[in-house]
XYZ file of C-alpha atoms in Angstrom:
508
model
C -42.308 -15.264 -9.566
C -41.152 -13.079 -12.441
C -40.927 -9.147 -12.121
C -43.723 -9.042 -14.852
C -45.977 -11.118 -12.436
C -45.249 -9.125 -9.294
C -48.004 -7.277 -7.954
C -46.765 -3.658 -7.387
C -46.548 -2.641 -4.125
C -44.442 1.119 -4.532
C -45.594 2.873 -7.800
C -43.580 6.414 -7.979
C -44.837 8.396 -11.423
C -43.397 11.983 -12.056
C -41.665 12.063 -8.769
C -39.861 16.125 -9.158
C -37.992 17.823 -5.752
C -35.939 20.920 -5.795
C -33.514 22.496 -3.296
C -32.917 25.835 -4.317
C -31.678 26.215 -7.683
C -30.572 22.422 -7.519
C -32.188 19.763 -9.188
C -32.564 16.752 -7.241
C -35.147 14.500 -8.978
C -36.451 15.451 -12.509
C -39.991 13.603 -12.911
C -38.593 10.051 -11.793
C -40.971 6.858 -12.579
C -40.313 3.619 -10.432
C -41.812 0.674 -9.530
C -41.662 -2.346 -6.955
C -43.352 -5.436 -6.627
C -43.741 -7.396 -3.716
C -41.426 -10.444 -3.097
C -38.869 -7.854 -5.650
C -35.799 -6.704 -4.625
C -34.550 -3.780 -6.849
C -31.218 -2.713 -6.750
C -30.611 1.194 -6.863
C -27.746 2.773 -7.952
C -26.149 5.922 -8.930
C -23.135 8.483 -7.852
C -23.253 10.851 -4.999
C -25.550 13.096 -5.339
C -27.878 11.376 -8.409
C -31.231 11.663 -5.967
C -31.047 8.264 -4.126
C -31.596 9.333 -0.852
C -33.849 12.015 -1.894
C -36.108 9.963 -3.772
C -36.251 6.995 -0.816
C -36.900 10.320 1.890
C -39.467 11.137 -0.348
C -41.152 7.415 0.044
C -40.894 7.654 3.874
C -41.877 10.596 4.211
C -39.297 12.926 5.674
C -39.624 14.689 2.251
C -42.176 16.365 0.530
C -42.087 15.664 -3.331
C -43.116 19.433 -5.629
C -44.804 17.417 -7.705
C -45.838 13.512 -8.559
C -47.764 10.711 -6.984
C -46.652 8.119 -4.559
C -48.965 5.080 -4.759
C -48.991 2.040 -2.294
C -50.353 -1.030 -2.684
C -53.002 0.904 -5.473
C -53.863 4.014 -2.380
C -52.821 7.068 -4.533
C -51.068 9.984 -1.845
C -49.721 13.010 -2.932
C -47.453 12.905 0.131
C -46.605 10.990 3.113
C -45.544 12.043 7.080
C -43.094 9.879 8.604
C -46.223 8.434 10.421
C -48.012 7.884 7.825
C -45.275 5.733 5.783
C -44.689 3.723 9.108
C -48.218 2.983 9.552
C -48.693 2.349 5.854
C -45.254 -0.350 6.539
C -42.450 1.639 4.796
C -39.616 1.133 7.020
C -36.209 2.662 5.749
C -32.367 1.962 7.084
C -30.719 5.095 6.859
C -26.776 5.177 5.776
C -25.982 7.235 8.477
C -26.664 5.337 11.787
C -29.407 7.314 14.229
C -28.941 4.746 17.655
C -29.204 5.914 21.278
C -25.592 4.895 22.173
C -26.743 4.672 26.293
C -29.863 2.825 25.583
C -29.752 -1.218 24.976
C -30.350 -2.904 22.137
C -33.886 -3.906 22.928
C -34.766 -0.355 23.487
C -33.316 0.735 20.709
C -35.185 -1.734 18.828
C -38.758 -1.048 19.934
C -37.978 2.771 20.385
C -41.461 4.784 19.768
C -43.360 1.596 19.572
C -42.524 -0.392 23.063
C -44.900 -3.163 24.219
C -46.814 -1.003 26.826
C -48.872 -2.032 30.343
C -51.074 0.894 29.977
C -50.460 4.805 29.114
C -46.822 5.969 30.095
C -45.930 2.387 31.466
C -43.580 0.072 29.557
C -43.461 -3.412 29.445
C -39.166 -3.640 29.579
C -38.986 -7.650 29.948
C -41.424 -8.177 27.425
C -39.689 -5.573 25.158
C -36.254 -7.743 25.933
C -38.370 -11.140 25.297
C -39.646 -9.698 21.568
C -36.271 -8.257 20.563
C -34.338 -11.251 21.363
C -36.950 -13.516 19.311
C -36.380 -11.296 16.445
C -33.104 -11.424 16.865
C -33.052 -15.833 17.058
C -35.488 -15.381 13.549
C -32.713 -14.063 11.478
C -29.839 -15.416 13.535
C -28.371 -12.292 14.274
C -25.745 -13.048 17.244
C -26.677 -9.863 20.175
C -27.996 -9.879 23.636
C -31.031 -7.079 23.618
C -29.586 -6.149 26.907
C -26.628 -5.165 25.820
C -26.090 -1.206 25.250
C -25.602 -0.220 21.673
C -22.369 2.371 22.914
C -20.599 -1.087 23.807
C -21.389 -2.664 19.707
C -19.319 -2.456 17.021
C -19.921 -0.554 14.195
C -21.074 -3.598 12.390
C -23.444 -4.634 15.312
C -24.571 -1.218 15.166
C -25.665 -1.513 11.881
C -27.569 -4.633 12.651
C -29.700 -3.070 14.892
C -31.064 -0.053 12.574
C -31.701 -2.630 10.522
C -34.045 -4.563 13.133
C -35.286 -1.326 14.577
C -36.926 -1.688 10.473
C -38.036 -5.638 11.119
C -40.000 -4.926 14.357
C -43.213 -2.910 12.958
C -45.073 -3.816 9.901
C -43.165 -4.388 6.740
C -44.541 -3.721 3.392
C -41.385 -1.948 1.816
C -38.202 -2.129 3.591
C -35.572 0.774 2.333
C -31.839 -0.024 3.103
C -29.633 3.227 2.215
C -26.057 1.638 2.089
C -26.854 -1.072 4.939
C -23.243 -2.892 3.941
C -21.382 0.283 4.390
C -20.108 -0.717 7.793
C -20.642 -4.557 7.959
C -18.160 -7.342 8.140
C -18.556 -10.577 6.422
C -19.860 -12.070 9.482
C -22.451 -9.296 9.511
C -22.947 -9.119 5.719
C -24.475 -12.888 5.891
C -27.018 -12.039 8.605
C -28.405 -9.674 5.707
C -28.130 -12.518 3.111
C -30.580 -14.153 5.608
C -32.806 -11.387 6.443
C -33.515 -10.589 3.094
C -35.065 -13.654 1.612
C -36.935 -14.425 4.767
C -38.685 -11.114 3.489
C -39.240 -11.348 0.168
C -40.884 -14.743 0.754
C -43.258 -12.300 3.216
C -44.190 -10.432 -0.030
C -42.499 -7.320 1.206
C -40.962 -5.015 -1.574
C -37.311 -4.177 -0.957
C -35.141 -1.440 -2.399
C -31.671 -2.025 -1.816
C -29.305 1.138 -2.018
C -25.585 0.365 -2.392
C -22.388 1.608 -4.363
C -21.129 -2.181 -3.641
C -22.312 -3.085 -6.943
C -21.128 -6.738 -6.336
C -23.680 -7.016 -3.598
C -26.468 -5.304 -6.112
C -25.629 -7.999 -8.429
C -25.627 -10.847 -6.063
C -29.054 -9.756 -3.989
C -30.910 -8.277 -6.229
C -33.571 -8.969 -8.709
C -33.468 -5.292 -11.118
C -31.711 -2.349 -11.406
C -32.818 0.930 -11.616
C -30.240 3.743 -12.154
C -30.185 7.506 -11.082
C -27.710 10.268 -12.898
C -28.250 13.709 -12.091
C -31.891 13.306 -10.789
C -33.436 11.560 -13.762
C -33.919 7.246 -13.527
C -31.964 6.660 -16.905
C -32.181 2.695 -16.517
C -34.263 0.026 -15.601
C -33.416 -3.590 -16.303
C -33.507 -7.042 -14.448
C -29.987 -8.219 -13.328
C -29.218 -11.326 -15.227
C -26.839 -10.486 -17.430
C -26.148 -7.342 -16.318
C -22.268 -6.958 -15.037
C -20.683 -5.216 -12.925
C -18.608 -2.666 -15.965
C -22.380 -2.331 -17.556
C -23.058 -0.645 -13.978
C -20.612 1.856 -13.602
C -21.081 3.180 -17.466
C -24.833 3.323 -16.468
C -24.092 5.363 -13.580
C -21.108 7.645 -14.482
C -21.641 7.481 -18.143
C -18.311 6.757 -19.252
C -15.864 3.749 -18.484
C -14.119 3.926 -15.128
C -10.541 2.955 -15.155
C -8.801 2.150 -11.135
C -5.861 0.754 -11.607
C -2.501 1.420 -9.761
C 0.057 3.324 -10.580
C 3.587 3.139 -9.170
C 5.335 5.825 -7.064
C 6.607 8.648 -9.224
C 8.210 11.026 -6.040
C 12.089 11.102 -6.824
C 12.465 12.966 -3.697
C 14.675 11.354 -0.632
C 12.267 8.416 0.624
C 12.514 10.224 4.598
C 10.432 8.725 7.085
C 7.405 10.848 7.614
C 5.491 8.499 10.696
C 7.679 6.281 12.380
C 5.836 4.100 15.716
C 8.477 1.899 17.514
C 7.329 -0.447 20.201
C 3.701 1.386 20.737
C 1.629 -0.399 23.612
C -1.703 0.926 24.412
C -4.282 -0.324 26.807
C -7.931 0.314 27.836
C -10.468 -1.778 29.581
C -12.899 -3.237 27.642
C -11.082 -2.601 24.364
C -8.544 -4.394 22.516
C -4.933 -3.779 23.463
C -2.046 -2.831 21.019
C 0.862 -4.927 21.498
C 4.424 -3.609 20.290
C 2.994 -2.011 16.948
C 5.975 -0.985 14.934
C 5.492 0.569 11.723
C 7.093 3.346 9.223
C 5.697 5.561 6.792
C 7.943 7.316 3.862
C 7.417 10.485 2.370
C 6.082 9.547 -1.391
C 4.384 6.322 -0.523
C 0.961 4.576 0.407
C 0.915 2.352 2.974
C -2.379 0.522 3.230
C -3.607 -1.332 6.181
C -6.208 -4.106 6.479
C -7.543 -5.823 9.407
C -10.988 -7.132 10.342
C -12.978 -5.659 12.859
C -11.410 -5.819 16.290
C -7.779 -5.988 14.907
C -6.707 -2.642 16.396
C -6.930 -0.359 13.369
C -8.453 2.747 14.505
C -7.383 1.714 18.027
C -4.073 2.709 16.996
C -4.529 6.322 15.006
C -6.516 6.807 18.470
C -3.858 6.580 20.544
C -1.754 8.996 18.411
C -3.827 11.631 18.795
C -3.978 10.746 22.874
C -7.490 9.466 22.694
C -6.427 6.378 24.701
C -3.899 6.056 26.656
C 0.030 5.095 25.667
C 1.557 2.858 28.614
C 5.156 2.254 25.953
C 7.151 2.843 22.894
C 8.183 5.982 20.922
C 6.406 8.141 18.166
C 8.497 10.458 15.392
C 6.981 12.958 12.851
C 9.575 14.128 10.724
C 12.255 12.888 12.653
C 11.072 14.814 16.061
C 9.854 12.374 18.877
C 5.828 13.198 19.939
C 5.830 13.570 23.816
C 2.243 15.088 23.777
C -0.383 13.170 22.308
C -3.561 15.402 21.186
C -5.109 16.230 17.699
C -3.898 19.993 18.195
C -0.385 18.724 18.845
C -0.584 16.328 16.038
C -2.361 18.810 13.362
C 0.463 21.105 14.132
C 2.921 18.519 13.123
C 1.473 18.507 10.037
C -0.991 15.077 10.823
C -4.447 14.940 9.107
C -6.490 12.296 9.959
C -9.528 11.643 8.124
C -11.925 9.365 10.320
C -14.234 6.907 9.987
C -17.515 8.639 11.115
C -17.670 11.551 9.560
C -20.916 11.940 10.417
C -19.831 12.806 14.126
C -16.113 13.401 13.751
C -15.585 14.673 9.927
C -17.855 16.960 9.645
C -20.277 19.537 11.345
C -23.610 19.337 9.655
C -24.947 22.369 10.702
C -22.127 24.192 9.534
C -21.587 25.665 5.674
C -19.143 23.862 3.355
C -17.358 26.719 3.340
C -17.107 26.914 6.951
C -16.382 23.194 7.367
C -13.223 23.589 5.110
C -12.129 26.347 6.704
C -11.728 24.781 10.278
C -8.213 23.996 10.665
C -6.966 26.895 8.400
C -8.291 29.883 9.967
C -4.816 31.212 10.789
C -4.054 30.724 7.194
C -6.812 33.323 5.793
C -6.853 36.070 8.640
C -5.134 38.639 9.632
C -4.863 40.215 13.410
C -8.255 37.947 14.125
C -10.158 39.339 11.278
C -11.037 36.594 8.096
C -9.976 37.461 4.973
C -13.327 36.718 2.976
C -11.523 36.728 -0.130
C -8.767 34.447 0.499
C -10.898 31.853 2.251
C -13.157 31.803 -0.950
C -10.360 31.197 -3.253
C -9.161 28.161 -0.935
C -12.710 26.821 -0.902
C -13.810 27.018 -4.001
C -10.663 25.198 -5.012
C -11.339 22.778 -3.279
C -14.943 21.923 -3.971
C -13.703 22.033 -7.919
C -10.764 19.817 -6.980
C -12.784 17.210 -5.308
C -15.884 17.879 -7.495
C -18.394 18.611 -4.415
C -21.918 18.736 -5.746
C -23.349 21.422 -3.948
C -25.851 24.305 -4.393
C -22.924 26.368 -3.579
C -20.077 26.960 -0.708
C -22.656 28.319 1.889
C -24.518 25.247 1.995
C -25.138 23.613 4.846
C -23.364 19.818 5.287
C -26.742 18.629 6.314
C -28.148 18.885 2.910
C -25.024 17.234 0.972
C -25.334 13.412 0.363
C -22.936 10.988 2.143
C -20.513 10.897 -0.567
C -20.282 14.574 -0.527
C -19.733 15.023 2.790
C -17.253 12.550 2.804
C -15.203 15.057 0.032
C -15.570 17.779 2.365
C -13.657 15.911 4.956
C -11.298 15.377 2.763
C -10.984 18.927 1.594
C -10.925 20.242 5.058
C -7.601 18.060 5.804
C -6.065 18.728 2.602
C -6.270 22.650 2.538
C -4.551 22.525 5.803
C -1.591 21.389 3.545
C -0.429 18.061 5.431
C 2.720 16.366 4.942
C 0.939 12.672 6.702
C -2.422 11.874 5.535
C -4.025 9.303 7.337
C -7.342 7.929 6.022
C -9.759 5.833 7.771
C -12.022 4.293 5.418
C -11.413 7.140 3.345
C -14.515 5.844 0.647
C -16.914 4.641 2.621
C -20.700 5.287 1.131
C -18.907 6.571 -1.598
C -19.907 5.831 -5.838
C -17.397 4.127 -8.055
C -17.371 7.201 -10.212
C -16.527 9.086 -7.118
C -13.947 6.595 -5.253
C -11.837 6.625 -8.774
C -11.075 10.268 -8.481
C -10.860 10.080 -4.632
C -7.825 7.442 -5.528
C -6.382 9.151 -8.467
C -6.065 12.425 -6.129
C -4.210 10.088 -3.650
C -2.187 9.082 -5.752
C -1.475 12.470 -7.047
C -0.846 13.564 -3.076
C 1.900 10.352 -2.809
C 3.866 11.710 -5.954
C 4.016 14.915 -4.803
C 5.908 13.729 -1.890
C 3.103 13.292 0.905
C 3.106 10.138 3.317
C 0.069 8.376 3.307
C -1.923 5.312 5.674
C -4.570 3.945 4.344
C -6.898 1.951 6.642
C -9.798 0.456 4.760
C -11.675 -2.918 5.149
C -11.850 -3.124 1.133
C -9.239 -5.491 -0.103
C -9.494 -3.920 -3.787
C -9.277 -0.631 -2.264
C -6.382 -1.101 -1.006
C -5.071 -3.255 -3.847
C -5.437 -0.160 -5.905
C -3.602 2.270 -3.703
C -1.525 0.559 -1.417
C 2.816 0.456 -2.561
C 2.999 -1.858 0.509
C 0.312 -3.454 3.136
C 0.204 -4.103 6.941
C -1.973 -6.225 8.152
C -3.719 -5.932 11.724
C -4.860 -8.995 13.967
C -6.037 -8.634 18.074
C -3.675 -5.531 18.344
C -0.662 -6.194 16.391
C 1.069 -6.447 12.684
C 0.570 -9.673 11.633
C 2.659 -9.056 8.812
C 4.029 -6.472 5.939
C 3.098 -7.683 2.393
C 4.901 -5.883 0.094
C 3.730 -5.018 -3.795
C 5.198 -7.694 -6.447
C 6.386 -7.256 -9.978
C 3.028 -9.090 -11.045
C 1.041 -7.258 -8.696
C -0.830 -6.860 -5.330
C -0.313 -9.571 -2.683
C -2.854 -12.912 -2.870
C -6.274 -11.972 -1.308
C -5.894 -15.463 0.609
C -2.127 -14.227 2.066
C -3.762 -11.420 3.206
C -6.837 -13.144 5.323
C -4.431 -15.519 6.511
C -2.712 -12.705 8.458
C -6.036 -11.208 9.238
C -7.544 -14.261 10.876
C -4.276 -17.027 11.605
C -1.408 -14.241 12.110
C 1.814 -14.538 11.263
């Protein structure tokens, strides 16, 4: 069926929301049809989210009408859009870690014997045949705290699949998924078009826009500045819609002339927990004025291993050096006092505090830096703020506001400001780009790069081959708990994609 011939199921016209004296969407016209899915794009901040909250409801637009499936509302509750079948995905995950998946899945809407009494093994029975009709490999019994983040993601998304589903919204559902994960989506997805729901797929992976979806609809600054149906539309023609401008990310070599010192060096590191996977004599050594990436799929011991630097699992061998001093104390204040920064991987619950300001996010680990005798110096703390949010381009209605109200990309540069005000001489990054837009991610890897030639050490961990392409001067590679192998950067370029998954998957 063509998108001309699509009956439309979402019809947005003159769609306007404020925050303040910010602009989040200026009078923005969209439509979907059923058995469509449209692929929207735009850089942090452009109104995405805003315009899908909107749709189910947890915002209220100033002006313009939602219509669905021809009912004209002026606004929707989050009730209303759920009984009306608009399910949305949100980027950042919002499970009940101690609850199984089954509950999880039919939270709010459980399979019920009467008032107040639940029907548990038919709740496990229904999740675990939605689970078999779109092959998704979980037990419903299973408690979402012992999932991956990958698994995790699978379940928001069939916490979406169990009501009614008229328009499904899926805010950067690939964000966390492996490629094990990623085709349980490729399955999901045309099982649902062919139910004639409409789907609006929200992603700065603009190879998966391409490859799922049927059109495009861009967002820059609040206004939709293009509509078009993907064929023919590549993947350069995205970014200059978005950003406006080409987008060069290419590498760059080292320019530090400084001595090459070791900054991080691990010798022999075992670590062991029950029920997670065990590090096995992890050696590795990072240099003052270089980027060392690291890849490994999930499970391979990544994040397992910056975790038991900063004691958050326990060390049973080996030896640890910053800056040539051994580590006997493993903590994050012993380790940020060493001059360590680590930027995680959730920064939803460990890089940020959304309640808190942006200014008073940044300013975490350098109070001692801007007061004096306990007292803040206002003044001084501005100054260090404000250069930041220039420096990393945070769109904001200003320093005082609250993380909460900052888009995932934005958030994402405050964790990055916070660690690099504190002035660290090893940056380690943990998916340092995650939900973030190409616009965005260029200047997030330009400043790196920037950081390295100044004479900083830097680990990158990312799951993003070209990521790391881009960055990395050399690359470890991670499989069941110890380095596979150390590819180092050629003449003609970055290591062979299929060298690389060989370690990943084979090992050495």
């Amino acid at each position: 069926m063509g998108t001309a011939e699509r009956a439309p199921v979402v019809d947005l016209r003159d769609i306007s929301k404020r925050f303040g004296g910010t602009v989040a969407l200026d009078r923005v016209s969209l439509t979907v049809g059923r058995g469509e899915i449209l692929g929207l794009i735009g850089e942090n901040g452009a109104g995405k989210s805003t315009l899908m909250n909107i749709m189910s409801g947890a915002l209220w637009p100033d002006s313009g009408e939602i219509r669905l499936d021809g009912r004209l509302h002026s606004r929707l509750s989050p009730a209303q859009a759920q009984h009306l079948g608009v399910q949305i995905v949100h980027q950042e995950l919002s499970l009940l870690p101690e609850m199984t998946v089954a509950e999880n899945i039919f939270l709010g809407k459980e399979p019920r014997r009467g008032p107040g009494v639940i029907r548990r093994q038919a709740c496990i029975d229904q999740a675990r045949q939605l689970l078999e009709q779109f092959s998704i490999p979980l037990d419903p019994r299973q408690k979402v705290a012992e999932l991956s983040a990958a698994q995790k993601q699978l379940v928001e998304i069939c916490k979406s699949l169990a009501g009614q589903v008229k328009v499904l919204i899926l805010d950067e559902p690939t964000s966390s998924l492996t490629e094990r994960e990623m085709a349980c989506l490729q399955r999901i997805l045309p099982l649902l078009r062919e139910q004639g729901a409409a789907i609006i797929f929200i992603s700065h992976k603009l190879d998966e826009v391409r490859a799922l979806c049927d059109t495009l609809a861009v967002l820059r600054d609040g206004s939709l500045v293009k509509t078009a149906p993907m064929d023919g539309v590549t993947e350069e023609d995205m970014v200059r819609f978005m950003v406006g401008r080409n987008i060069r990310d290419q590498y760059t070599p080292p320019a530090y002339d400084g001595p090459p010192r070791p900054v991080l060096e691990i010798r022999g590191l075992c670590s062991a927990r029950y029920g997670e996977v065990s590090l096995q004599d992890v050696s590795l050594e990072v240099r003052a004025g270089e980027i060392v990436g690291m890849f490994g799929l999930i499970g391979s011991g990544r994040t397992e291993l910056i975790q038991a630097l900063h004691g958050l699992r326990p060390i049973q061998g080996g030896s640890v050096a910053v800056e040539g001093e051994p580590v006997t104390r493993f903590s994050p204040r012993q380790l940020i006092r060493r001059g360590v920064a680590w930027v995680t991987e959730d920064r939803r619950h460990e890089g940020v505090c959304l309640s808190m300001s942006i200014a008073n996010n940044i300013a975490l680990p350098i109070y001692r830096q801007v007061s004096r005798l306990g007292v803040i110096r206002g003044k001084d703390l501005a100054a260090v703020v404000q250069t930041y949010m220039e420096r990393l381009a945070i769109k904001a209605a200003g320093p005082g506001a609250p993380c909460q109200t900052l888009s995932g990309g934005n958030q994402q540069k405050v964790v990055l400001a916070k660690w690099l005000a504190a002035g660290p001489r090893l940056l380690i990054l943990d998916e340092p780009t995650r939900g973030i837009d190409v616009g965005s991610k260029t200047e997030i890897h330009r400043l790196i790069r920037q950081l390295r030639d100044a004479g900083m050490a830097i680990l990158v961990i990312s799951s993003e081959m070209p990521e790391l392409f881009s960055l990395a001067d050399r690359l470890l590679v991670m499989k069941n708990g110890v380095i596979s192998g150390q590819l180092p950067r050629g003449a003609d370029g970055p290591p062979a994609e299929d060298a690389v998954m060989k370690l990943a998957t084979i090992g050495a």
